GROMACS .gro file of C-alpha atoms in nm:
model
  122
    1MET     CA    1   0.768  -2.583   4.393
    2LYS     CA    2   1.024  -2.361   4.223
    3LEU     CA    3   1.002  -2.559   3.897
    4GLN     CA    4   0.624  -2.544   3.894
    5TYR     CA    5   0.638  -2.165   3.948
    6ARG     CA    6   0.880  -2.125   3.654
    7ILE     CA    7   0.663  -2.339   3.429
    8THR     CA    8   0.359  -2.128   3.520
    9ILE     CA    9   0.545  -1.804   3.444
   10ILE     CA   10   0.676  -1.940   3.114
   11GLY     CA   11   0.324  -2.056   3.024
   12LEU     CA   12   0.177  -1.714   3.100
   13ALA     CA   13   0.450  -1.541   2.901
   14ALA     CA   14   0.392  -1.774   2.607
   15ALA     CA   15   0.018  -1.706   2.620
   16ALA     CA   16   0.079  -1.330   2.626
   17VAL     CA   17   0.316  -1.349   2.328
   18ALA     CA   18   0.074  -1.571   2.137
   19GLY     CA   19  -0.207  -1.323   2.202
   20PHE     CA   20   0.006  -1.034   2.084
   21VAL     CA   21   0.113  -1.218   1.765
   22TYR     CA   22  -0.247  -1.316   1.690
   23SER     CA   23  -0.367  -0.957   1.734
   24GLN     CA   24  -0.092  -0.826   1.504
   25ILE     CA   25  -0.180  -1.080   1.235
   26HIS     CA   26  -0.548  -0.988   1.265
   27ILE     CA   27  -0.474  -0.614   1.241
   28HIS     CA   28  -0.244  -0.659   0.938
   29GLU     CA   29  -0.498  -0.879   0.760
   30LYS     CA   30  -0.768  -0.619   0.820
   31ASN     CA   31  -0.538  -0.348   0.681
   32ARG     CA   32  -0.456  -0.561   0.375
   33ARG     CA   33  -0.826  -0.623   0.312
   34GLU     CA   34  -0.899  -0.249   0.338
   35ILE     CA   35  -0.613  -0.166   0.100
   36ARG     CA   36  -0.742  -0.424  -0.151
   37GLU     CA   37  -1.094  -0.279  -0.133
   38ILE     CA   38  -0.973   0.078  -0.177
   39ALA     CA   39  -0.740  -0.024  -0.461
   40ALA     CA   40  -1.026  -0.197  -0.642
   41GLU     CA   41  -1.241   0.117  -0.614
   42LEU     CA   42  -0.956   0.341  -0.732
   43ALA     CA   43  -0.876   0.112  -1.023
   44LEU     CA   44  -1.240   0.119  -1.138
   45THR     CA   45  -1.241   0.498  -1.116
   46TRP     CA   46  -0.921   0.513  -1.323
   47LYS     CA   47  -1.067   0.256  -1.566
   48ASN     CA   48  -1.344   0.500  -1.650
   49GLN     CA   49  -1.119   0.808  -1.654
   50LEU     CA   50  -0.850   0.648  -1.873
   51ASN     CA   51  -1.058   0.401  -2.077
   52LEU     CA   52  -0.856   0.105  -1.948
   53THR     CA   53  -0.900  -0.252  -2.060
   54LEU     CA   54  -0.986  -0.517  -1.803
   55GLY     CA   55  -0.621  -0.633  -1.804
   56GLN     CA   56  -0.491  -0.281  -1.754
   57THR     CA   57  -0.738  -0.226  -1.471
   58GLN     CA   58  -0.614  -0.537  -1.289
   59LEU     CA   59  -0.251  -0.435  -1.338
   60LEU     CA   60  -0.332  -0.088  -1.207
   61GLU     CA   61  -0.506  -0.233  -0.902
   62ASP     CA   62  -0.200  -0.448  -0.830
   63ALA     CA   63   0.027  -0.146  -0.867
   64ILE     CA   64  -0.191   0.064  -0.636
   65ILE     CA   65  -0.167  -0.205  -0.368
   66GLU     CA   66   0.208  -0.253  -0.410
   67TYR     CA   67   0.298   0.115  -0.403
   68THR     CA   68   0.050   0.206  -0.128
   69ILE     CA   69   0.213  -0.050   0.099
   70LYS     CA   70   0.560   0.079   0.014
   71LYS     CA   71   0.460   0.440   0.071
   72ASN     CA   72   0.287   0.361   0.399
   73GLU     CA   73   0.599   0.183   0.526
   74ILE     CA   74   0.803   0.497   0.463
   75ILE     CA   75   0.542   0.733   0.607
   76ASN     CA   76   0.516   0.520   0.921
   77SER     CA   77   0.892   0.483   0.957
   78SER     CA   78   1.108   0.672   1.202
   79LEU     CA   79   1.299   0.844   0.921
   80GLY     CA   80   1.325   1.220   0.923
   81THR     CA   81   1.095   1.422   0.698
   82GLY     CA   82   1.366   1.492   0.441
   83GLN     CA   83   1.458   1.125   0.414
   84GLN     CA   84   1.092   1.029   0.384
   85VAL     CA   85   1.038   1.279   0.102
   86ASN     CA   86   1.344   1.151  -0.086
   87LYS     CA   87   1.236   0.788  -0.049
   88LEU     CA   88   0.880   0.871  -0.153
   89LYS     CA   89   1.012   1.048  -0.465
   90THR     CA   90   1.218   0.740  -0.551
   91ILE     CA   91   0.915   0.516  -0.507
   92GLN     CA   92   0.703   0.747  -0.720
   93LYS     CA   93   0.957   0.724  -1.004
   94SER     CA   94   0.945   0.346  -0.977
   95GLU     CA   95   0.565   0.357  -0.973
   96TYR     CA   96   0.557   0.570  -1.288
   97LYS     CA   97   0.793   0.330  -1.468
   98SER     CA   98   0.567   0.044  -1.369
   99LEU     CA   99   0.257   0.225  -1.498
  100GLN     CA  100   0.427   0.308  -1.827
  101ARG     CA  101   0.468  -0.066  -1.892
  102PHE     CA  102   0.094  -0.119  -1.931
  103LEU     CA  103  -0.054   0.226  -2.000
  104ASP     CA  104  -0.017   0.382  -2.341
  105GLU     CA  105   0.139   0.729  -2.362
  106GLU     CA  106  -0.195   0.913  -2.371
  107GLN     CA  107  -0.333   0.717  -2.074
  108PHE     CA  108  -0.017   0.777  -1.873
  109GLU     CA  109  -0.011   1.152  -1.942
  110LYS     CA  110  -0.379   1.179  -1.850
  111TYR     CA  111  -0.311   0.980  -1.531
  112ILE     CA  112  -0.028   1.217  -1.432
  113HIS     CA  113  -0.241   1.523  -1.507
  114LEU     CA  114  -0.548   1.400  -1.315
  115ASN     CA  115  -0.340   1.268  -1.027
  116LYS     CA  116  -0.172   1.608  -0.983
  117GLN     CA  117  -0.513   1.776  -0.980
  118LEU     CA  118  -0.640   1.533  -0.717
  119THR     CA  119  -0.340   1.574  -0.491
  120ARG     CA  120  -0.359   1.953  -0.510
  121LYS     CA  121  -0.723   1.941  -0.396
  122SER     CA  122  -0.639   1.724  -0.094
   0.00000   0.00000   0.00000
């Protein structure tokens, strides 16, 4: 009887863990899908604002996804505010270097200018 009781408890624990893992995967997939949708919309907006080519627009969308995920990880971390700000500044520098690889100088300067205006309004 003892063995059967242990097997039942282990089975219930395994089912609970499996349910938790499945829910986490589902939540993360939903978040990824939402980030992709938002990034696509933002990239199209920037395409019009900066006169981007189709290739540049796709690269920008990829960059938006990549850096949004990185920034969200820092914002949702348990780091102190000062550490978060420093890490976010480092990521922003990396993001700007990435953008400069596929935007020309005029597009990049306009991006910086418009982005600052948008963040000040928020």
